Amino acid sequence: IDDKKVIVYTGHLSRSSDLEPILSIFKETSKKIDNMMLLVVGGGVKYEGYVNMAKQMGIENIKFTGFVNAEKAAEYVNAGDACIVYYPRTEGNKYRSSMKLREYLAMGKPVICNSFADLERFKEYTYQFSNDNEAEEAFRKALKPDKREAKGQKYIEENMNWKKVAEKIVERIKAITS
């Protein structure tokens, strides 16, 4: 895959997994952007279904790793050119906080995502699209990044590292118990 522009998606392909919209968006976008592939890192109960879905959709420029440990997953993310996160516009997704987005930014990766709910909070640091027709432009920009991911990495380091989070929790506990 060294000669390809690799878009990485990591996740546990469980019953709550929403890979289908990513496959659809990637299928259409990859028709317009040459030499691009999707690397799906992870396994789970929906793994075989997603492999079959990609075949049925005619997506040839895709690789599935199956289950890998966290260290290997990080290696795949690091080797990719960009990463993707997508939240379908559902009631439940309005209240999700994307650890995946935060992990990708912490690694300094360009992140392609839709502008919905929690993801929208990170618009300054990601390559967002508000509808599927805008996805191609977000992919193109992420594959020629303008350094917003470096700002995102700094933001994550300064505001979301476990030490700072724990300090805030301790402060809140002290305030409540004092």
mmCIF file of C-alpha atoms in Angstrom:
data_model
loop_
_atom_site.group_PDB
_atom_site.id
_atom_site.type_symbol
_atom_site.label_atom_id
_atom_site.label_comp_id
_atom_site.label_asym_id
_atom_site.label_seq_id
_atom_site.Cartn_x
_atom_site.Cartn_y
_atom_site.Cartn_z
ATOM 1 C CA ILE A 1 0.000 0.000 0.000
ATOM 2 C CA ASP A 2 3.053 2.277 0.004
ATOM 3 C CA ASP A 3 2.113 3.755 -3.376
ATOM 4 C CA LYS A 4 -1.446 4.562 -2.260
ATOM 5 C CA LYS A 5 -2.970 7.441 -0.344
ATOM 6 C CA VAL A 6 -4.270 5.515 2.657
ATOM 7 C CA ILE A 7 -7.360 6.564 4.605
ATOM 8 C CA VAL A 8 -7.534 4.697 7.923
ATOM 9 C CA TYR A 9 -10.629 3.751 9.882
ATOM 10 C CA THR A 10 -10.145 1.965 13.195
ATOM 11 C CA GLY A 11 -12.830 0.430 15.294
ATOM 12 C CA HIS A 12 -14.448 -2.565 16.834
ATOM 13 C CA LEU A 13 -16.890 -3.721 14.190
ATOM 14 C CA SER A 14 -19.608 -4.498 16.702
ATOM 15 C CA ARG A 15 -23.377 -4.278 16.475
ATOM 16 C CA SER A 16 -23.170 -0.521 17.092
ATOM 17 C CA SER A 17 -20.624 0.017 14.309
ATOM 18 C CA ASP A 18 -21.563 2.455 11.518
ATOM 19 C CA LEU A 19 -19.102 1.630 8.752
ATOM 20 C CA GLU A 20 -21.679 1.513 5.932
ATOM 21 C CA PRO A 21 -21.849 5.322 5.420
ATOM 22 C CA ILE A 22 -18.052 5.481 5.319
ATOM 23 C CA LEU A 23 -17.983 2.750 2.678
ATOM 24 C CA SER A 24 -20.540 4.648 0.575
ATOM 25 C CA ILE A 25 -18.699 7.948 0.876
ATOM 26 C CA PHE A 26 -15.351 6.318 0.163
ATOM 27 C CA LYS A 27 -16.722 4.487 -2.883
ATOM 28 C CA GLU A 28 -17.909 7.726 -4.486
ATOM 29 C CA THR A 29 -14.913 9.808 -3.441
ATOM 30 C CA SER A 30 -12.350 7.268 -4.617
ATOM 31 C CA LYS A 31 -13.847 7.467 -8.133
ATOM 32 C CA LYS A 32 -12.680 11.093 -8.211
ATOM 33 C CA ILE A 33 -9.373 10.840 -6.333
ATOM 34 C CA ASP A 34 -6.809 8.538 -7.902
ATOM 35 C CA ASN A 35 -4.643 6.078 -6.043
ATOM 36 C CA MET A 36 -6.568 6.148 -2.768
ATOM 37 C CA MET A 37 -7.467 3.208 -0.559
ATOM 38 C CA LEU A 38 -9.376 2.604 2.661
ATOM 39 C CA LEU A 39 -7.757 0.549 5.406
ATOM 40 C CA VAL A 40 -10.280 -0.773 7.936
ATOM 41 C CA VAL A 41 -8.460 -1.773 11.115
ATOM 42 C CA GLY A 42 -10.402 -3.956 13.510
ATOM 43 C CA GLY A 43 -12.639 -6.951 13.835
ATOM 44 C CA GLY A 44 -15.873 -7.893 15.501
ATOM 45 C CA VAL A 45 -19.230 -9.528 14.869
ATOM 46 C CA LYS A 46 -19.904 -7.346 11.807
ATOM 47 C CA TYR A 47 -16.462 -7.902 10.243
ATOM 48 C CA GLU A 48 -17.524 -10.520 7.665
ATOM 49 C CA GLY A 49 -20.663 -8.541 6.844
ATOM 50 C CA TYR A 50 -18.613 -5.417 6.106
ATOM 51 C CA VAL A 51 -16.115 -7.365 3.987
ATOM 52 C CA ASN A 52 -19.040 -8.758 1.969
ATOM 53 C CA MET A 53 -20.711 -5.341 1.801
ATOM 54 C CA ALA A 54 -17.545 -3.777 0.343
ATOM 55 C CA LYS A 55 -17.395 -6.559 -2.273
ATOM 56 C CA GLN A 56 -21.086 -6.121 -3.141
ATOM 57 C CA MET A 57 -20.556 -2.366 -3.482
ATOM 58 C CA GLY A 58 -17.671 -3.025 -5.864
ATOM 59 C CA ILE A 59 -15.048 -1.349 -3.675
ATOM 60 C CA GLU A 60 -11.733 -2.842 -4.733
ATOM 61 C CA ASN A 61 -9.390 -0.318 -3.153
ATOM 62 C CA ILE A 62 -10.034 -1.465 0.416
ATOM 63 C CA LYS A 63 -8.199 -3.687 2.890
ATOM 64 C CA PHE A 64 -9.554 -5.146 6.125
ATOM 65 C CA THR A 65 -7.056 -6.193 8.800
ATOM 66 C CA GLY A 66 -9.392 -8.043 11.128
ATOM 67 C CA PHE A 67 -8.686 -7.851 14.840
ATOM 68 C CA VAL A 68 -5.311 -6.371 15.814
ATOM 69 C CA ASN A 69 -3.998 -5.347 19.238
ATOM 70 C CA ALA A 70 -3.847 -1.678 20.233
ATOM 71 C CA GLU A 71 -0.140 -1.352 19.461
ATOM 72 C CA LYS A 72 -0.583 -2.711 15.932
ATOM 73 C CA ALA A 73 -3.651 -0.502 15.404
ATOM 74 C CA ALA A 74 -1.544 2.528 16.335
ATOM 75 C CA GLU A 75 1.083 1.439 13.801
ATOM 76 C CA TYR A 76 -1.555 1.283 11.071
ATOM 77 C CA VAL A 77 -2.890 4.728 11.992
ATOM 78 C CA ASN A 78 0.616 6.131 12.008
ATOM 79 C CA ALA A 79 1.302 4.673 8.548
ATOM 80 C CA GLY A 80 -1.875 6.162 7.042
ATOM 81 C CA ASP A 81 -2.078 9.460 5.214
ATOM 82 C CA ALA A 82 -5.360 10.482 6.883
ATOM 83 C CA CYS A 83 -8.054 9.008 9.116
ATOM 84 C CA ILE A 84 -11.832 9.097 8.948
ATOM 85 C CA VAL A 85 -14.613 9.407 11.519
ATOM 86 C CA TYR A 86 -18.278 9.571 10.608
ATOM 87 C CA TYR A 87 -21.393 9.912 12.758
ATOM 88 C CA PRO A 88 -24.732 9.260 11.106
ATOM 89 C CA ARG A 89 -27.238 11.935 12.120
ATOM 90 C CA THR A 90 -29.095 9.943 14.761
ATOM 91 C CA GLU A 91 -30.472 10.964 18.125
ATOM 92 C CA GLY A 92 -27.965 8.770 19.960
ATOM 93 C CA ASN A 93 -24.995 10.184 18.047
ATOM 94 C CA LYS A 94 -25.900 13.700 19.198
ATOM 95 C CA TYR A 95 -24.552 12.713 22.611
ATOM 96 C CA ARG A 96 -21.451 10.718 21.647
ATOM 97 C CA SER A 97 -17.935 11.934 22.316
ATOM 98 C CA SER A 98 -15.510 10.617 19.754
ATOM 99 C CA MET A 99 -12.506 9.016 21.403
ATOM 100 C CA LYS A 100 -11.431 7.934 17.915
ATOM 101 C CA LEU A 101 -11.243 11.574 16.757
ATOM 102 C CA ARG A 102 -9.267 12.546 19.833
ATOM 103 C CA GLU A 103 -6.884 9.608 19.395
ATOM 104 C CA TYR A 104 -6.251 10.455 15.743
ATOM 105 C CA LEU A 105 -5.583 14.104 16.603
ATOM 106 C CA ALA A 106 -3.333 13.100 19.505
ATOM 107 C CA MET A 107 -1.256 11.229 16.919
ATOM 108 C CA GLY A 108 -1.125 14.330 14.709
ATOM 109 C CA LYS A 109 -3.105 12.742 11.876
ATOM 110 C CA PRO A 110 -5.267 14.640 9.382
ATOM 111 C CA VAL A 111 -8.863 13.693 10.200
ATOM 112 C CA ILE A 112 -11.733 13.661 7.709
ATOM 113 C CA CYS A 113 -15.139 13.801 9.393
ATOM 114 C CA ASN A 114 -18.667 14.990 8.968
ATOM 115 C CA SER A 115 -19.754 18.085 10.863
ATOM 116 C CA PHE A 116 -22.202 16.632 13.332
ATOM 117 C CA ALA A 117 -22.513 16.795 17.107
ATOM 118 C CA ASP A 118 -19.195 16.363 18.960
ATOM 119 C CA LEU A 119 -17.226 16.204 15.703
ATOM 120 C CA GLU A 120 -18.291 19.749 14.840
ATOM 121 C CA ARG A 121 -16.502 21.033 17.966
ATOM 122 C CA PHE A 122 -13.219 20.100 16.268
ATOM 123 C CA LYS A 123 -13.827 21.887 12.938
ATOM 124 C CA GLU A 124 -10.732 24.038 13.421
ATOM 125 C CA TYR A 125 -8.555 20.899 13.569
ATOM 126 C CA THR A 126 -10.228 18.548 11.078
ATOM 127 C CA TYR A 127 -11.284 18.381 7.426
ATOM 128 C CA GLN A 128 -15.059 18.428 7.702
ATOM 129 C CA PHE A 129 -17.966 18.063 5.343
ATOM 130 C CA SER A 130 -21.586 18.818 6.118
ATOM 131 C CA ASN A 131 -23.077 16.551 3.444
ATOM 132 C CA ASP A 132 -21.831 13.688 1.301
ATOM 133 C CA ASN A 133 -21.427 15.971 -1.736
ATOM 134 C CA GLU A 134 -18.719 17.909 0.134
ATOM 135 C CA ALA A 135 -16.776 14.783 1.112
ATOM 136 C CA GLU A 136 -14.496 14.832 -1.929
ATOM 137 C CA GLU A 137 -13.147 18.277 -1.015
ATOM 138 C CA ALA A 138 -12.526 17.205 2.591
ATOM 139 C CA PHE A 139 -10.603 14.130 1.369
ATOM 140 C CA ARG A 140 -8.530 16.223 -1.044
ATOM 141 C CA LYS A 141 -7.620 18.734 1.655
ATOM 142 C CA ALA A 142 -6.744 16.042 4.191
ATOM 143 C CA LEU A 143 -4.449 14.346 1.686
ATOM 144 C CA LYS A 144 -2.589 17.655 1.252
ATOM 145 C CA PRO A 145 -2.834 18.822 4.862
ATOM 146 C CA ASP A 146 -2.487 22.454 5.872
ATOM 147 C CA LYS A 147 -1.216 21.709 9.400
ATOM 148 C CA ARG A 148 -4.535 22.094 11.225
ATOM 149 C CA GLU A 149 -3.918 18.598 12.625
ATOM 150 C CA ALA A 150 -0.793 19.937 14.374
ATOM 151 C CA LYS A 151 -2.982 22.537 16.071
ATOM 152 C CA GLY A 152 -5.397 19.752 16.958
ATOM 153 C CA GLN A 153 -2.613 17.655 18.422
ATOM 154 C CA LYS A 154 -1.515 20.597 20.571
ATOM 155 C CA TYR A 155 -5.123 21.224 21.665
ATOM 156 C CA ILE A 156 -5.553 17.594 22.698
ATOM 157 C CA GLU A 157 -2.219 17.580 24.553
ATOM 158 C CA GLU A 158 -3.052 20.782 26.428
ATOM 159 C CA ASN A 159 -6.690 20.083 27.237
ATOM 160 C CA MET A 160 -7.437 16.390 27.121
ATOM 161 C CA ASN A 161 -4.503 14.515 28.536
ATOM 162 C CA TRP A 162 -5.318 12.224 31.464
ATOM 163 C CA LYS A 163 -3.278 14.241 33.960
ATOM 164 C CA LYS A 164 -5.304 17.398 33.286
ATOM 165 C CA VAL A 165 -8.581 15.501 33.215
ATOM 166 C CA ALA A 166 -7.767 13.831 36.544
ATOM 167 C CA GLU A 167 -6.758 17.184 38.088
ATOM 168 C CA LYS A 168 -10.146 18.653 37.114
ATOM 169 C CA ILE A 169 -11.961 15.648 38.586
ATOM 170 C CA VAL A 170 -10.036 15.985 41.849
ATOM 171 C CA GLU A 171 -10.856 19.717 41.971
ATOM 172 C CA ARG A 172 -14.552 18.959 41.498
ATOM 173 C CA ILE A 173 -14.522 16.269 44.187
ATOM 174 C CA LYS A 174 -12.794 18.618 46.608
ATOM 175 C CA ALA A 175 -15.327 21.354 45.863
ATOM 176 C CA ILE A 176 -18.238 18.991 46.462
ATOM 177 C CA THR A 177 -16.832 17.465 49.654
ATOM 178 C CA SER A 178 -15.547 20.686 51.231
#
